[in-house]
JSON list of C-alpha atoms in Angstrom, two decimals:
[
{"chain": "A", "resi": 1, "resn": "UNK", "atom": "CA", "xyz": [19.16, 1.95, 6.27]},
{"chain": "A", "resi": 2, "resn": "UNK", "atom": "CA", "xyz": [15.97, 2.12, 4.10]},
{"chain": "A", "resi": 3, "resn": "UNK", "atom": "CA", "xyz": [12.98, 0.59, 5.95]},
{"chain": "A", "resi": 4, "resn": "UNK", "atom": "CA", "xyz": [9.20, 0.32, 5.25]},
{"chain": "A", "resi": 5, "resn": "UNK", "atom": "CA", "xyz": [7.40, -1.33, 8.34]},
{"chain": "A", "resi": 6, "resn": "UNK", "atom": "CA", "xyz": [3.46, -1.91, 7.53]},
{"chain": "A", "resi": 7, "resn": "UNK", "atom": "CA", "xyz": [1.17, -2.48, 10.65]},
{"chain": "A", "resi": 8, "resn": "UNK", "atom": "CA", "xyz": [-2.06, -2.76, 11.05]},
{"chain": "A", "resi": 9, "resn": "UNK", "atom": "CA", "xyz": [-3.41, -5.83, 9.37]},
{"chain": "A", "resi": 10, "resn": "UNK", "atom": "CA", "xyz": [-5.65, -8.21, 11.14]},
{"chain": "A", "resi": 11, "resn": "UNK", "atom": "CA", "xyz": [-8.79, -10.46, 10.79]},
{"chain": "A", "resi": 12, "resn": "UNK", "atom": "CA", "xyz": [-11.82, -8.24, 9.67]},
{"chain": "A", "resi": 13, "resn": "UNK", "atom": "CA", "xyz": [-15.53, -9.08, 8.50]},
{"chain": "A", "resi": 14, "resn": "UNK", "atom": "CA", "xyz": [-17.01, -8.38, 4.63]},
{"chain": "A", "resi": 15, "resn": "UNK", "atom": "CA", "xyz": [-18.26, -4.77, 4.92]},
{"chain": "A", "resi": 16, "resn": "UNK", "atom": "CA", "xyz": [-15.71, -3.90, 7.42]},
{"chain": "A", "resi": 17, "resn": "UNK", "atom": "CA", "xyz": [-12.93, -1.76, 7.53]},
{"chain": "A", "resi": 18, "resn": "UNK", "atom": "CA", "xyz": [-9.25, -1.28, 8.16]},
{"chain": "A", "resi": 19, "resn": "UNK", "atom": "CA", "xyz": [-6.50, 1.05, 8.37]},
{"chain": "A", "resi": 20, "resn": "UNK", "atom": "CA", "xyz": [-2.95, 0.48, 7.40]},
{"chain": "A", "resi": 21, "resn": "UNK", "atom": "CA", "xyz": [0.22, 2.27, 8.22]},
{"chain": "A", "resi": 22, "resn": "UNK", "atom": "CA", "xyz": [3.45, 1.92, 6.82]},
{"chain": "A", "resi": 23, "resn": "UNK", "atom": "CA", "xyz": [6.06, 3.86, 8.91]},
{"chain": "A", "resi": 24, "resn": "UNK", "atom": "CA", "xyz": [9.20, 4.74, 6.46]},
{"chain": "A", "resi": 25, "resn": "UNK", "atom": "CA", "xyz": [12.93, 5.50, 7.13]},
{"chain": "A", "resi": 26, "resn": "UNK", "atom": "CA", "xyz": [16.33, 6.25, 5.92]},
{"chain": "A", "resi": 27, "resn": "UNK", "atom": "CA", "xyz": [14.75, 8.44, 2.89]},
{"chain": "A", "resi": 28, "resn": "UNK", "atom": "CA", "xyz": [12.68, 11.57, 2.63]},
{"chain": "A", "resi": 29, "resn": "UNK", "atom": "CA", "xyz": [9.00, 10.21, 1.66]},
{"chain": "A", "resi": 30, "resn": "UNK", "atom": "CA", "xyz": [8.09, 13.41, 0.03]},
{"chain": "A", "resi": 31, "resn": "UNK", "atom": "CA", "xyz": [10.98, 12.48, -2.42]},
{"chain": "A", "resi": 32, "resn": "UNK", "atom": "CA", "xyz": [9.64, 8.72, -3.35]},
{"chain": "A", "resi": 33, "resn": "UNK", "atom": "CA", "xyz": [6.54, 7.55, -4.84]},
{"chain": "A", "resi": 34, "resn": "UNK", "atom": "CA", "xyz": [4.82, 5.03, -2.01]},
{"chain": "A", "resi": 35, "resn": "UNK", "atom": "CA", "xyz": [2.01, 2.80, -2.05]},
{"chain": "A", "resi": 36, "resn": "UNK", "atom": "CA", "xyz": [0.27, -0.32, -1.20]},
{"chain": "A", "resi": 37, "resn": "UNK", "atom": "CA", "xyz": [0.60, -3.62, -3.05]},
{"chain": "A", "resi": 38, "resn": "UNK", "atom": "CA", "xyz": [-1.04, -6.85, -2.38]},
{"chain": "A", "resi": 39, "resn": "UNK", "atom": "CA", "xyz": [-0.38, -10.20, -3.28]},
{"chain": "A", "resi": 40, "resn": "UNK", "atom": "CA", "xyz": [-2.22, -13.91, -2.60]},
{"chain": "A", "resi": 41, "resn": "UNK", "atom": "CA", "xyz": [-0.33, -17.14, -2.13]},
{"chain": "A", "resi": 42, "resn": "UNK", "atom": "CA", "xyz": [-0.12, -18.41, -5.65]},
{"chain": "A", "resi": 43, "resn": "UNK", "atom": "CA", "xyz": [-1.07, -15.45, -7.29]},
{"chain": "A", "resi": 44, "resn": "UNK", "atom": "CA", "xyz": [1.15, -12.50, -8.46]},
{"chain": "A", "resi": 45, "resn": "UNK", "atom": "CA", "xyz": [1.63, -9.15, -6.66]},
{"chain": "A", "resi": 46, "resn": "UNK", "atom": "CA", "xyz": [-0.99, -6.31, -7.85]},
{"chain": "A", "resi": 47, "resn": "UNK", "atom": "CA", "xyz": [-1.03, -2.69, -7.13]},
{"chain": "A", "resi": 48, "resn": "UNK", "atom": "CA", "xyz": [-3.61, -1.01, -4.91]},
{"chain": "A", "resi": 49, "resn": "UNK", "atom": "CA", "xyz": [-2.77, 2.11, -4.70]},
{"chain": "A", "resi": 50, "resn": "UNK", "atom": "CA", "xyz": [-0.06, 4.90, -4.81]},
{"chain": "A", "resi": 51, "resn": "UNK", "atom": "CA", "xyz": [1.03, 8.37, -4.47]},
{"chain": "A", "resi": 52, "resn": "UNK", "atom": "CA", "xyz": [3.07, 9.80, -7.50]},
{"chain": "A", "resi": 53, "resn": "UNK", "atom": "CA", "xyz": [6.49, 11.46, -6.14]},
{"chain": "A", "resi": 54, "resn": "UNK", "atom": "CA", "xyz": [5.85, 14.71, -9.19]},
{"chain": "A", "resi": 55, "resn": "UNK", "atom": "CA", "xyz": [2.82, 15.87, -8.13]},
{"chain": "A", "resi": 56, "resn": "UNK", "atom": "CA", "xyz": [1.32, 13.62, -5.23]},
{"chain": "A", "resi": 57, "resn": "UNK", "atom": "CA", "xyz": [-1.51, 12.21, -7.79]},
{"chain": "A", "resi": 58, "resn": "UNK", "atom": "CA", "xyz": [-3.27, 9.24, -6.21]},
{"chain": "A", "resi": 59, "resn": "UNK", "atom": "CA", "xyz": [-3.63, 6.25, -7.95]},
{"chain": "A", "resi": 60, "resn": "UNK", "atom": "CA", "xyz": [-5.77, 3.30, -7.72]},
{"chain": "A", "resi": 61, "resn": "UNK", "atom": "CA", "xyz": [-6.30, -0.30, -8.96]},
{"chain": "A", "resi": 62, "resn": "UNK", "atom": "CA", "xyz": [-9.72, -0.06, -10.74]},
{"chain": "A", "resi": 63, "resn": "UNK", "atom": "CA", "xyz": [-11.08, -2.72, -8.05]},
{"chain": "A", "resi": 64, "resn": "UNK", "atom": "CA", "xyz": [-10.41, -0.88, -5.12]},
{"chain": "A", "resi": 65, "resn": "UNK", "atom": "CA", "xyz": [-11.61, 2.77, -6.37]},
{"chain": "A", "resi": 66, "resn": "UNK", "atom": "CA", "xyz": [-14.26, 3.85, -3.94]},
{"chain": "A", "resi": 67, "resn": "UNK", "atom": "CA", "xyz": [-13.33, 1.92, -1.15]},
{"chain": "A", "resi": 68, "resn": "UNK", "atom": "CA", "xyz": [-9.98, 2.16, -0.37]},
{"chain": "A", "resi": 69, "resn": "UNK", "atom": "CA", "xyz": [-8.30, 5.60, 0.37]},
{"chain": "A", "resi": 70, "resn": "UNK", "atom": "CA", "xyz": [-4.64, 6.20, 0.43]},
{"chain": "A", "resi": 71, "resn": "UNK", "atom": "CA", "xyz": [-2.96, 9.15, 2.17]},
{"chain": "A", "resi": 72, "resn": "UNK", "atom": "CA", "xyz": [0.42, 10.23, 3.76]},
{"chain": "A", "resi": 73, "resn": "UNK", "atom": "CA", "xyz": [1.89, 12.42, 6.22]},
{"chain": "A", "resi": 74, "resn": "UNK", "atom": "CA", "xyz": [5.57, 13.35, 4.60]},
{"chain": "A", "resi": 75, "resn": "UNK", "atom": "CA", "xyz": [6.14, 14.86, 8.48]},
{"chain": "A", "resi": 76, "resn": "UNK", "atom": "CA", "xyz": [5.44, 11.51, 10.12]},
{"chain": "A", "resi": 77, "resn": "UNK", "atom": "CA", "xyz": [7.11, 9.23, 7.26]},
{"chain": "A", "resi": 78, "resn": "UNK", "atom": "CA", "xyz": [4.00, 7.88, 7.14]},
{"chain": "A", "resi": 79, "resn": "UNK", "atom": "CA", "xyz": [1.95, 6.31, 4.71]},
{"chain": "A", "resi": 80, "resn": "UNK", "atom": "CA", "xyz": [-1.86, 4.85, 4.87]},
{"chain": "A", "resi": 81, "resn": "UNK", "atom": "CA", "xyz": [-4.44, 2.51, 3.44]},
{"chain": "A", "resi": 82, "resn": "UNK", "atom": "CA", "xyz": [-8.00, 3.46, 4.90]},
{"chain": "A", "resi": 83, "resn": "UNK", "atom": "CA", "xyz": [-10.04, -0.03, 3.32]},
{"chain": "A", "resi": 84, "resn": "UNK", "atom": "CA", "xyz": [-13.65, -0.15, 3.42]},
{"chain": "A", "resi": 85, "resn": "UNK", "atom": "CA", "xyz": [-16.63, -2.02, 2.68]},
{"chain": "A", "resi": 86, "resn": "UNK", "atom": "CA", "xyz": [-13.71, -4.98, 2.88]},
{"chain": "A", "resi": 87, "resn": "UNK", "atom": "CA", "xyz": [-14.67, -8.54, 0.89]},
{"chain": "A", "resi": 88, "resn": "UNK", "atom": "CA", "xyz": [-12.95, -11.74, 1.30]},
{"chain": "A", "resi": 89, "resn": "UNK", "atom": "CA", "xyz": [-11.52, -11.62, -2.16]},
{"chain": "A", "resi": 90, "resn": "UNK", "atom": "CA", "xyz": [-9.15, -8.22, -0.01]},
{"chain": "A", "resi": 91, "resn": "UNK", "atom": "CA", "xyz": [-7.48, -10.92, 1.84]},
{"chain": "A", "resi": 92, "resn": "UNK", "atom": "CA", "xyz": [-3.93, -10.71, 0.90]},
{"chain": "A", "resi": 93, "resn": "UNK", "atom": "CA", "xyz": [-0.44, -9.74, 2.47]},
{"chain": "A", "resi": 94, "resn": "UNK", "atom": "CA", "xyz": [-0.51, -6.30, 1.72]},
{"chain": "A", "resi": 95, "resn": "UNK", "atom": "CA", "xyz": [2.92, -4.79, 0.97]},
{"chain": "A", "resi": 96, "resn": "UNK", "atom": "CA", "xyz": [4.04, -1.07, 1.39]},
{"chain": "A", "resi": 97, "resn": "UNK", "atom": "CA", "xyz": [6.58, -0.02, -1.35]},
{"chain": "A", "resi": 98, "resn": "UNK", "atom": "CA", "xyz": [8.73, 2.90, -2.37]},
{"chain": "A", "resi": 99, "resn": "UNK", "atom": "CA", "xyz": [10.10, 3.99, -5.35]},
{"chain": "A", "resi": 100, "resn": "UNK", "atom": "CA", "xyz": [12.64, 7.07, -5.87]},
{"chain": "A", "resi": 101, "resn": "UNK", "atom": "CA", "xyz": [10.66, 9.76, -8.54]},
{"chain": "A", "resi": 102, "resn": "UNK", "atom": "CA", "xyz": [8.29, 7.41, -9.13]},
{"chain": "A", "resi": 103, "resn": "UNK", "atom": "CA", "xyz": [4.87, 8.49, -11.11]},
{"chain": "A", "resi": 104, "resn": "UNK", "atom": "CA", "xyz": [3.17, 5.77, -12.56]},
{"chain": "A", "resi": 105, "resn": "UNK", "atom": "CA", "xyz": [3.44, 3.85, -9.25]},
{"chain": "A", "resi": 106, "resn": "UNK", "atom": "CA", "xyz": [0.88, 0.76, -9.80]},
{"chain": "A", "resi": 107, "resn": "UNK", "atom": "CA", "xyz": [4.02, -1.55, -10.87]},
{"chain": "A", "resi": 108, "resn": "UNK", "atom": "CA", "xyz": [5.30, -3.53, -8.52]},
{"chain": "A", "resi": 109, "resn": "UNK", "atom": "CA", "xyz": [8.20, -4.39, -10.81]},
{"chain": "A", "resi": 110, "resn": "UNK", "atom": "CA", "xyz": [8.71, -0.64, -10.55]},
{"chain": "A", "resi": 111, "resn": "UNK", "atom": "CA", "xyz": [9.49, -0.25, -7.09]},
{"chain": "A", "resi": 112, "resn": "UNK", "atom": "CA", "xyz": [12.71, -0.62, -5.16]},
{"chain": "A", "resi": 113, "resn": "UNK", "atom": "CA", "xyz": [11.83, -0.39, -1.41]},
{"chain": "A", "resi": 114, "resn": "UNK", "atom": "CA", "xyz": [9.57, -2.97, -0.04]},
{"chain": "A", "resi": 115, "resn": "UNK", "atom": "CA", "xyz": [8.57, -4.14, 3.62]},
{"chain": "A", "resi": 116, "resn": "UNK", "atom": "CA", "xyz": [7.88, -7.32, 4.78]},
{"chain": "A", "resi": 117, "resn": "UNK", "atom": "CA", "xyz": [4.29, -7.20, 4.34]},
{"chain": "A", "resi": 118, "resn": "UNK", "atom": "CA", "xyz": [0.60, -7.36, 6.81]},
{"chain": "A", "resi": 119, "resn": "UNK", "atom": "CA", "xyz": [-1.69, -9.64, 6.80]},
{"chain": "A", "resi": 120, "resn": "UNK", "atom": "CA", "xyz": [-5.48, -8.58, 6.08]},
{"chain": "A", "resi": 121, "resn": "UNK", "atom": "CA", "xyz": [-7.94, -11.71, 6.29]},
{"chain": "A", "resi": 122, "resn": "UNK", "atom": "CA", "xyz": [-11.56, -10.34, 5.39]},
{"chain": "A", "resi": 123, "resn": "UNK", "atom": "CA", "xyz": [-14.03, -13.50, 6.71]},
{"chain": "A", "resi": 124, "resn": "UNK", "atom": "CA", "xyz": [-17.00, -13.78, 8.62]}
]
């Protein structure tokens, strides 16, 4: 019933950018704390960014403030990652998750929805 779908990943070049979408359903969005995770073979999942379900506060990982920009559109179920001024160390399968009254949303331990995950490959 619950379902995050991300699309929108691809193969970009360093300074590039990138929009991803993450289309929810079977919950009310404005109701969950959503955001974008990341994770690189071998490596463990890390936060990118998120929107608190108390207040809407956005929340970034301090190495993607000023270049990525998360937003959502509770109407649409929709949540997305505008990435900028990309760099191969962004390639990653980048996760959409949700989490029901969530506020400090940068945990991926703290999440209970996920989707399957796009891949973003930043290389010239």
């Amino acid at each position: 019933q619950v379902q995050l779908v991300e699309s929108g990943g691809g193969l970009v070049q360093p300074g590039g950018s990138l929009r991803l979408s993450c289309t929810a359903s079977g919950f009310a969005l404005d109701y969950y704390a959503i955001g974008w995770f990341r994770q690189v073979p071998g490596k463990e999942r890390e936060g990118v960014s998120c929107i608190s379900s108390s207040d809407g506060t956005t929340h970034y990982a301090d190495s993607m403030k000023g270049r990525f920009a998360i937003s959502k559109d509770n109407a649409k179920s929709t949540v997305y990652l505008q990435m900028t001024s990309l760099k191969p160390e962004d390639t990653a399968i980048y996760y959409c998750a949700a989490d029901p009254y969530g506020s400090s949303c940068l945990e991926p331990y703290g999440m209970d929805y996920w989707g399957k995950g796009t891949l973003v490959t930043v290389s010239s």
